CSV table of C-alpha atoms in Angstrom, one decimal:
chain,number,residue,atom,x,y,z
Q,1,MET,CA,9.4,5.1,-21.2
Q,2,LEU,CA,11.6,7.4,-22.1
Q,3,LEU,CA,10.8,10.8,-22.9
Q,4,ARG,CA,13.0,13.5,-26.0
Q,5,CYS,CA,13.2,16.6,-23.9
Q,6,GLY,CA,14.4,19.3,-26.4
Q,7,LEU,CA,16.7,22.6,-25.5
Q,8,THR,CA,17.7,25.2,-26.5
Q,9,ASN,CA,21.1,25.7,-29.3
Q,10,PHE,CA,19.5,21.7,-30.6
Q,11,THR,CA,20.9,20.7,-27.0
Q,12,GLU,CA,18.9,17.6,-26.5
Q,13,ILE,CA,19.0,16.0,-22.7
Q,14,PHE,CA,17.4,12.1,-22.7
Q,15,LEU,CA,15.7,11.7,-19.3
Q,16,ILE,CA,14.3,7.8,-18.2
Q,17,VAL,CA,11.6,7.4,-16.1
Q,18,THR,CA,10.3,4.4,-14.4
Q,19,PHE,CA,7.5,3.3,-13.1
Q,20,GLN,CA,5.7,1.0,-10.9
Q,21,TYR,CA,2.7,-1.3,-13.1
Q,22,TYR,CA,-0.3,-3.1,-12.0
Q,23,PRO,CA,-1.8,-4.4,-13.8
Q,24,ASN,CA,-5.4,-5.8,-14.2
Q,25,THR,CA,-3.9,-9.6,-13.6
Q,26,LEU,CA,-2.1,-7.9,-10.6
Q,27,ASP,CA,0.8,-11.2,-9.3
Q,28,VAL,CA,0.1,-12.2,-5.8
Q,29,ASN,CA,1.9,-15.3,-5.8
Q,30,ASN,CA,6.1,-14.1,-5.2
Q,31,LEU,CA,5.0,-12.5,-2.3
Q,32,GLU,CA,6.9,-13.5,1.7
Q,33,GLU,CA,5.1,-13.4,4.8
Q,34,TRP,CA,4.3,-10.0,7.0
Q,35,PRO,CA,4.6,-10.9,10.9
Q,36,PHE,CA,2.1,-8.4,12.6
Q,37,ASP,CA,5.5,-8.1,15.0
Q,38,ASN,CA,7.0,-4.7,13.7
Q,39,VAL,CA,6.7,-2.7,17.3
Q,40,ALA,CA,5.8,1.2,15.7
Q,41,SER,CA,2.6,-0.3,14.2
Q,42,ASP,CA,0.9,-1.2,17.6
Q,43,TYR,CA,-0.7,-4.4,16.1
Q,44,VAL,CA,-3.1,-6.0,18.5
Q,45,ILE,CA,-5.5,-9.1,16.8
Q,46,VAL,CA,-8.7,-8.0,18.2
Q,47,SER,CA,-9.9,-11.5,16.5
Q,48,GLY,CA,-9.3,-14.7,13.9
Q,49,HIS,CA,-6.3,-15.1,12.8
Q,50,PRO,CA,-4.8,-12.4,10.3
Q,51,SER,CA,-2.5,-13.7,7.6
Q,52,ALA,CA,-0.5,-10.8,6.0
Q,53,SER,CA,2.1,-10.8,2.7
Q,54,GLY,CA,3.5,-8.3,0.9
Q,55,ARG,CA,6.3,-7.5,-1.4
Q,56,ILE,CA,8.0,-4.2,-1.4
Q,57,ASP,CA,8.4,-3.0,-4.9
Q,58,PHE,CA,10.0,0.3,-5.1
Q,59,LEU,CA,11.5,2.2,-1.3
Q,60,SER,CA,13.2,5.5,-2.4
Q,61,ALA,CA,17.4,6.2,-1.6
Q,62,ASP,CA,16.4,8.2,1.5
Q,63,GLY,CA,13.7,5.2,2.6
Q,64,LEU,CA,10.5,8.0,3.2
Q,65,SER,CA,8.4,6.6,0.5
Q,66,ARG,CA,8.1,2.8,-1.0
Q,67,ALA,CA,4.5,1.0,-3.3
Q,68,GLY,CA,4.4,-2.3,-3.4
Q,69,ILE,CA,1.0,-4.9,-2.7
Q,70,TRP,CA,-0.5,-5.7,0.0
Q,71,ARG,CA,-2.0,-9.1,1.1
Q,72,CYS,CA,-4.5,-10.2,4.4
Q,73,THR,CA,-6.9,-13.3,5.2
Q,74,PRO,CA,-10.0,-12.2,7.3
Q,75,GLY,CA,-9.1,-10.7,11.0
Q,76,ILE,CA,-9.6,-8.0,12.6
Q,77,PHE,CA,-6.9,-5.8,14.0
Q,78,ASP,CA,-5.9,-2.3,14.5
Q,79,CYS,CA,-2.3,-0.8,14.2
Q,80,ASN,CA,-0.8,2.6,13.7
Q,81,GLU,CA,0.0,3.8,10.5
Q,82,LEU,CA,3.4,4.3,9.5
Q,83,GLY,CA,3.3,7.0,7.3
Q,84,ASP,CA,0.9,8.6,5.0
Q,85,GLU,CA,-0.2,5.8,2.4
Q,86,LEU,CA,-2.6,5.9,-0.5
Q,87,GLN,CA,-3.9,2.5,-1.2
Q,88,THR,CA,-6.2,0.3,-3.9
Q,89,ILE,CA,-8.1,-2.3,-2.8
Q,90,THR,CA,-7.3,-4.8,-6.1
Q,91,ALA,CA,-9.6,-8.0,-4.4
Q,92,GLY,CA,-11.2,-8.9,-1.1
Q,93,ARG,CA,-13.9,-7.1,0.8
Q,94,VAL,CA,-12.3,-4.8,4.6
Q,95,VAL,CA,-14.4,-2.5,6.7
Q,96,LEU,CA,-11.7,0.4,7.4
Q,97,SER,CA,-13.0,2.2,11.1
Q,98,MET,CA,-10.4,5.4,11.6
Q,99,GLU,CA,-10.1,7.7,14.2
Q,100,GLY,CA,-13.1,10.4,14.2
Q,101,GLN,CA,-14.5,9.1,11.6
Q,102,ALA,CA,-17.8,6.5,10.2
Q,103,SER,CA,-16.6,3.7,8.9
Q,104,ILE,CA,-15.9,2.7,5.6
Q,105,GLU,CA,-16.2,-0.8,3.8
Q,106,CYS,CA,-13.8,-1.1,0.8
Q,107,VAL,CA,-14.1,-3.2,-2.1
Q,108,PRO,CA,-11.8,-3.9,-5.2
Q,109,GLY,CA,-11.4,-0.3,-7.3
Q,110,ASP,CA,-12.1,2.1,-4.7
Q,111,SER,CA,-9.0,3.4,-2.5
Q,112,VAL,CA,-8.3,5.3,0.4
Q,113,PHE,CA,-5.9,7.4,1.9
Q,114,THR,CA,-4.3,7.1,6.0
Q,115,ARG,CA,-2.2,9.8,7.9
Q,116,LYS,CA,0.9,9.3,9.6
Q,117,GLY,CA,0.1,8.5,13.4
Q,118,TRP,CA,-3.8,7.1,12.9
Q,119,ARG,CA,-4.9,4.5,15.0
Q,120,VAL,CA,-6.2,1.9,11.6
Q,121,ARG,CA,-8.7,-0.6,12.4
Q,122,TRP,CA,-8.9,-3.6,10.0
Q,123,ASP,CA,-12.0,-5.7,9.6
Q,124,ILE,CA,-11.2,-8.2,7.1
Q,125,ARG,CA,-14.0,-10.0,5.5
Q,126,GLU,CA,-12.5,-11.9,2.4
Q,127,THR,CA,-9.0,-12.1,2.1
Q,128,VAL,CA,-7.9,-8.5,0.8
Q,129,THR,CA,-5.2,-7.8,-2.2
Q,130,LYS,CA,-4.1,-3.8,-2.8
Q,131,ILE,CA,-1.9,-2.0,-4.4
Q,132,PHE,CA,0.1,0.7,-1.9
Q,133,HIS,CA,2.2,3.7,-2.2
Q,134,THR,CA,4.3,4.7,1.6
Q,135,SER,CA,5.6,8.4,2.0
Q,136,ASN,CA,6.3,9.9,5.3
Q,137,LEU,CA,8.0,7.1,6.5
């Protein structure tokens, strides 16, 4: 996208804005395996054999925010959220339980926001795919 901004005295500046677009036909073929081994996340597999994969499509220069795609097969696990994250489910079904809140079931089209430091239980009922933006890492 190219935005043109007009200034006084006929001076112009051009600003190139980049963005990440996730179409309705999301491509999940080029995801890397993301094992449950991040010490800071303190993953605990509660049930099943969930297997996660993902891709980072954007990483800020300071490393404090990122956006991408994540996918996980059925199973139940607990983890600590490493940043503030807005996530939208694009496929599958998951029940999320967060500290001090009622469980919520998420299906395609649902979005949920989690806070840095929250302990979250992911009960993945059907292989789930989400797009996410995490900040405050």
